[in-house]
Coordinates of C-alpha atoms in Angstrom, one line a residue:
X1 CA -0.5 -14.2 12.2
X2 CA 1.5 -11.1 13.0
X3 CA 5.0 -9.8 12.0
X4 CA 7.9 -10.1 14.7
X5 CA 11.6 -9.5 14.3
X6 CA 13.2 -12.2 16.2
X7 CA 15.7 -10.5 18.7
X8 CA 18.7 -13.2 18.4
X9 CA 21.5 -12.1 15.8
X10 CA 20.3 -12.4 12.1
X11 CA 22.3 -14.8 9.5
X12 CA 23.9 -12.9 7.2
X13 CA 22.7 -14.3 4.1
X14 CA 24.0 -11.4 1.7
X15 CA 27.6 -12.0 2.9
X16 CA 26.8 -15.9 2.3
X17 CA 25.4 -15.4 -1.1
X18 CA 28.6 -12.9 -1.8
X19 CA 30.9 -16.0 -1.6
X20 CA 29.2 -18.6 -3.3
X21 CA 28.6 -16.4 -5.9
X22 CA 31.8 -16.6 -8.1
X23 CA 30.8 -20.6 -8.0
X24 CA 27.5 -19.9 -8.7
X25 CA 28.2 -17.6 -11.7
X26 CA 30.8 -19.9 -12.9
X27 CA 28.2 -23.1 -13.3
X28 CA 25.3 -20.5 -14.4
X29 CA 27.4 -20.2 -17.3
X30 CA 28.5 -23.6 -18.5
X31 CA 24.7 -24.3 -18.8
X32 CA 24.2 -21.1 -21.4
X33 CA 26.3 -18.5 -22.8
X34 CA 23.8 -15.3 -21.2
X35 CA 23.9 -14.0 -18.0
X36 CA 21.0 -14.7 -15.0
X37 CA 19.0 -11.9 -14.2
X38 CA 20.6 -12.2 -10.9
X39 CA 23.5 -10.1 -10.7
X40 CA 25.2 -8.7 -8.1
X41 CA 26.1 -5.8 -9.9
X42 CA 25.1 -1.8 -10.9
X43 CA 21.1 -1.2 -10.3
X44 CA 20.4 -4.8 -9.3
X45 CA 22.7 -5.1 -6.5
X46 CA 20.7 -2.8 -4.0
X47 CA 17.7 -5.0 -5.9
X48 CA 19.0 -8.1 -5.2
X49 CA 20.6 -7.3 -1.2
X50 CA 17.1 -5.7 -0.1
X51 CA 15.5 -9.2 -1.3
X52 CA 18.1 -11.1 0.6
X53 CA 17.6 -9.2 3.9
X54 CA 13.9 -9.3 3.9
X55 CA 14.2 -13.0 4.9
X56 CA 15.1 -11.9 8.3
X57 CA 12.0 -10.1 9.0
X58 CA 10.0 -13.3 9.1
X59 CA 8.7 -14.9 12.1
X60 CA 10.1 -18.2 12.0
X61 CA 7.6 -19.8 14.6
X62 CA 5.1 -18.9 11.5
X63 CA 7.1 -20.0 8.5
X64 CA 8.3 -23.2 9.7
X65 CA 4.5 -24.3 9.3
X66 CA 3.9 -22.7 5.6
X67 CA 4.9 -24.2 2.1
X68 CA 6.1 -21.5 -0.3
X69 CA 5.8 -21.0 -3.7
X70 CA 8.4 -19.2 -5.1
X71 CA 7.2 -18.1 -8.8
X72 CA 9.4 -17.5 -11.6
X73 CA 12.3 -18.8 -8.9
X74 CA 15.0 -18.5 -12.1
X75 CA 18.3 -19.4 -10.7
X76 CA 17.0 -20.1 -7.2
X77 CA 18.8 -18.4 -5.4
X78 CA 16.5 -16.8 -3.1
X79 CA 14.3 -20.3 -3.0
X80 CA 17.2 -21.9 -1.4
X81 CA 17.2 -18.9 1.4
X82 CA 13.5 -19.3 1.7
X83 CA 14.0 -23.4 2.7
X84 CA 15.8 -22.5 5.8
X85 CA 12.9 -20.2 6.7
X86 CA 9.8 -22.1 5.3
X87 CA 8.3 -25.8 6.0
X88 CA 8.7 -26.1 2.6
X89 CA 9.8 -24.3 -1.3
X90 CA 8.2 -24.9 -4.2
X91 CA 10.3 -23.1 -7.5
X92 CA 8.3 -22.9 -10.4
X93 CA 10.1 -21.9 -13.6
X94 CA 9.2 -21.8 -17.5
X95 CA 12.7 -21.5 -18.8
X96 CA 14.6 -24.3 -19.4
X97 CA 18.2 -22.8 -18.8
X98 CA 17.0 -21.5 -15.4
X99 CA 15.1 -24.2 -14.2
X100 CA 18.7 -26.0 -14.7
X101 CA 20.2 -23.4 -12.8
X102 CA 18.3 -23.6 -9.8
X103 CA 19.3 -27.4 -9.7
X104 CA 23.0 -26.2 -9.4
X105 CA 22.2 -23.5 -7.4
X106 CA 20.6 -26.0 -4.9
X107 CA 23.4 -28.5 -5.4
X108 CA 26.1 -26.3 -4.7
X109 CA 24.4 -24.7 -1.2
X110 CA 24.1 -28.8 -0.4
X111 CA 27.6 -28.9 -0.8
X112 CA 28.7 -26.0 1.2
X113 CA 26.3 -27.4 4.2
X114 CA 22.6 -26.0 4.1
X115 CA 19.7 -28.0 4.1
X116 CA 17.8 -27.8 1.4
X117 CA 16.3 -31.3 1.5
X118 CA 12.7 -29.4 1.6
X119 CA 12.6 -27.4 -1.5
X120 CA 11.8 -29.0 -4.8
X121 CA 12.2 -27.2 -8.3
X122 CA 9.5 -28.0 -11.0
X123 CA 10.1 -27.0 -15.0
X124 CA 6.5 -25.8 -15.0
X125 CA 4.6 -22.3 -16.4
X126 CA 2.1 -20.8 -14.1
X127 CA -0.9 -20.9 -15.9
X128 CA -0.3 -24.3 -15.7
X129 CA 0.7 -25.4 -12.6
X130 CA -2.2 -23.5 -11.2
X131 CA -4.9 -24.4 -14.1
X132 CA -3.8 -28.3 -13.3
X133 CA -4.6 -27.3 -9.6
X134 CA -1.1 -28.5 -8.6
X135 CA -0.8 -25.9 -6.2
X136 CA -3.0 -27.7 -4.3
X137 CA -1.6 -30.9 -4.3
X138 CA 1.5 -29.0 -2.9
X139 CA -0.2 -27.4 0.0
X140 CA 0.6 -23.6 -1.3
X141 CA 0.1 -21.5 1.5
X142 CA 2.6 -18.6 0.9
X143 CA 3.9 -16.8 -2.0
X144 CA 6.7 -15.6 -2.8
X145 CA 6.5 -13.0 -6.3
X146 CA 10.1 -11.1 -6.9
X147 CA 9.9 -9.0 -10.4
X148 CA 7.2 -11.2 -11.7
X149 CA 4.1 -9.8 -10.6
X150 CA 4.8 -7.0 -13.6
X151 CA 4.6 -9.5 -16.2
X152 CA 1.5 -10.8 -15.8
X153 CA -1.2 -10.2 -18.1
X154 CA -4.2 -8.6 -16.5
X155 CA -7.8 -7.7 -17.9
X156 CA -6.6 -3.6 -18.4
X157 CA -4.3 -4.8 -21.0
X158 CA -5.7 -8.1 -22.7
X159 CA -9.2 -7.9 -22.1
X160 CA -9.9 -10.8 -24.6
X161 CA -8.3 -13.3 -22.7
X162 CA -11.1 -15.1 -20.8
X163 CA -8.3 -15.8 -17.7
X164 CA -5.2 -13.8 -17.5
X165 CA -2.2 -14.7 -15.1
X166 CA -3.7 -11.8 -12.5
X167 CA -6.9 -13.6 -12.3
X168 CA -5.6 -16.9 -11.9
X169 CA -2.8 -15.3 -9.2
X170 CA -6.0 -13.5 -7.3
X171 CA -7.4 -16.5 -7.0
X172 CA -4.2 -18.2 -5.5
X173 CA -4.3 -15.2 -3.3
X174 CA -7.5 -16.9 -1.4
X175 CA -5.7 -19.6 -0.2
X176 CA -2.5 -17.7 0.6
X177 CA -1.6 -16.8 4.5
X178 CA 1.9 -14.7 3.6
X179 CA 2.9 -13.4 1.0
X180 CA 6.2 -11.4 -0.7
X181 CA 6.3 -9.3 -3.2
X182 CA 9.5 -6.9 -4.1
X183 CA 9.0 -3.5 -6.2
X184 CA 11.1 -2.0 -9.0
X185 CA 9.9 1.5 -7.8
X186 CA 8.4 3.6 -5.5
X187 CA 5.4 4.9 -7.6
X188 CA 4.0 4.3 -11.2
X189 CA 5.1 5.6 -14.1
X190 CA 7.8 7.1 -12.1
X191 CA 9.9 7.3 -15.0
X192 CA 8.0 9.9 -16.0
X193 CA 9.4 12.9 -13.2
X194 CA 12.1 10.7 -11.0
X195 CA 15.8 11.2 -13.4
X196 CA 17.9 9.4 -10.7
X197 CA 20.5 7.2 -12.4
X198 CA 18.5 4.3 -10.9
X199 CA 15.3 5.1 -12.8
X200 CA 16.6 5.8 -15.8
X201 CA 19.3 3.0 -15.9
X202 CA 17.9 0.6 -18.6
X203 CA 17.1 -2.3 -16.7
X204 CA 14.8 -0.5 -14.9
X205 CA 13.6 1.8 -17.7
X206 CA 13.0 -0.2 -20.5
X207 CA 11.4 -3.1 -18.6
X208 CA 8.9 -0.6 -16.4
X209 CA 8.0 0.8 -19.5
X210 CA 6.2 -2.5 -20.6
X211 CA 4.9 -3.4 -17.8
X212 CA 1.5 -5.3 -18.1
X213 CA 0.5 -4.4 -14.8
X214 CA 1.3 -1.7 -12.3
X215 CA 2.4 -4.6 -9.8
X216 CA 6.1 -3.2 -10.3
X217 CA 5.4 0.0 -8.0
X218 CA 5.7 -0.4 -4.0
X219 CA 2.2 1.9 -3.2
X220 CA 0.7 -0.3 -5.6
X221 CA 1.5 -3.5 -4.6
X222 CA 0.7 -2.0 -1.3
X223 CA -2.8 -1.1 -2.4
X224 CA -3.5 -4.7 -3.9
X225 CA -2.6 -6.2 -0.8
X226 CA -4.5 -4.3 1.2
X227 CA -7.4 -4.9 -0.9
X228 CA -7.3 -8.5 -0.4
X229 CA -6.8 -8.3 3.4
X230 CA -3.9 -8.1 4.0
X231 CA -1.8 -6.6 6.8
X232 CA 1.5 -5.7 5.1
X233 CA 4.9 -4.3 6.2
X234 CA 7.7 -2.7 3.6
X235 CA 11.4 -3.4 4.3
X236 CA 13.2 -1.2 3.5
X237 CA 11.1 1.5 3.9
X238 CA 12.4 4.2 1.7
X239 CA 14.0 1.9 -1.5
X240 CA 12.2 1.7 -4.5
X241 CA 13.2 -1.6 -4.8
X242 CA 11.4 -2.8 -1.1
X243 CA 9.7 -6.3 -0.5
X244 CA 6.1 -5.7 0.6
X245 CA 5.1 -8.5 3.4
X246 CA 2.2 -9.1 3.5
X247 CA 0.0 -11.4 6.1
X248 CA -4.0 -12.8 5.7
X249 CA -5.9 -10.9 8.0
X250 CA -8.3 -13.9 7.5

């Protein structure tokens, strides 16, 4: 498997998501009184438009063979761009609320004419759906982890637990050929010497600070990938918020 930008114009799928989103935020809403974490707004926009783009750096003759698992999927938007890429989406999602939300989400794209016939949203929690080896069953072959990752237990911080998320999502990893993970900055602990307005704006702040695991920074994530044999590319390069690609040397 090797990465290859297709040289026929790209779909603008940031434009797309632009004007849905006013109908999209407007049923989000009726289903709870609290925003998504998906906004299109302040700090999360550049967030939210470099996760968009990096769709368009997959190699469709590789994707249309791969069935993704989109973890912690929320409102679903990005599982419903991932569809018209992959064979086929799985969304898992522990909330409730958000679980609902992707079932709008995906019934309002069906509406305004994109196939989403192949992805499927499950009300599930991780440990579960891979403890109950349902992943399996599914045919997970590619990943797909945007501002997860960081929330995942790991042995470093809860050394008791007998099987943290981390060791039940590196052994997922063995069975994965592609894989996407976005960052929320550039470099651990960052916070500590970068002042940009970025960095210290609170939803990046506050929730780097608690991160269980330092899969939040782009060298790191980097660094685990590579560690598990991967071949990775960045897009955008230079963003602290970049989605690392990564592909199974294996």
């Amino acid at each position: 498997l090797v990465f290859k930008v297709k040289q026929k114009a790209q779909t603008n799928y940031y434009d797309k998501i632009l004007e849905l989103y006013p109908t999209l935020m407007k049923e989000w809403m009726k289903l709870a009184d609290y925003e998504p974490w998906l906004i299109m707004e302040d700090v999360s926009l550049t967030r939210v438009k470099n996760a968009i783009n990096s769709f368009n750096h997959l190699d469709e003759s590789i994707t249309k063979n791969l069935t993704l698992l989109d973890i912690g999927c929320e409102c679903g938007v990005y599982s419903v761009l991932a569809a018209q890429k992959f064979k086929k989406v799985i969304g898992i999602e522990n909330n409730e609320i958000a679980y609902k939300r992707g079932l709008k989400t995906k019934d309002i794209f069906t509406k305004n004419g994109y196939d989403v016939s192949n992805l499927q949203f499950k009300h599930i929690d991780f440990r579960e759906y891979i403890e109950s080896n349902e992943y399996k069953k599914d045919k997970v072959n590619s990943i797909l982890a945007f501002e997860v990752l960081n929330t995942f237990h790991c042995k470093v911080t809860h050394h008791w637990e007998d099987t943290t998320e981390m060791d039940l999502f590196d052994s997922l990893l063995k069975n994965v050929k592609l894989i996407m993970i976005q960052s929320k900055l550039k470099e651990k602990n960052q916070w500590e010497w970068d002042s940009s307005q970025y960095v210290k704006h609170p939803a990046t702040y506050e929730d780097g600070k608690s991160n269980s695991y330092h899969l939040y920074a782009k060298n790191e994530i980097k660094k685990y990938l590579d560690s598990n044999n991967f071949k990775t590319k960045i897009y955008p390069k230079n963003s602290n918020c970049s989605v690392v690609l990564g592909v199974s040397n294996g």
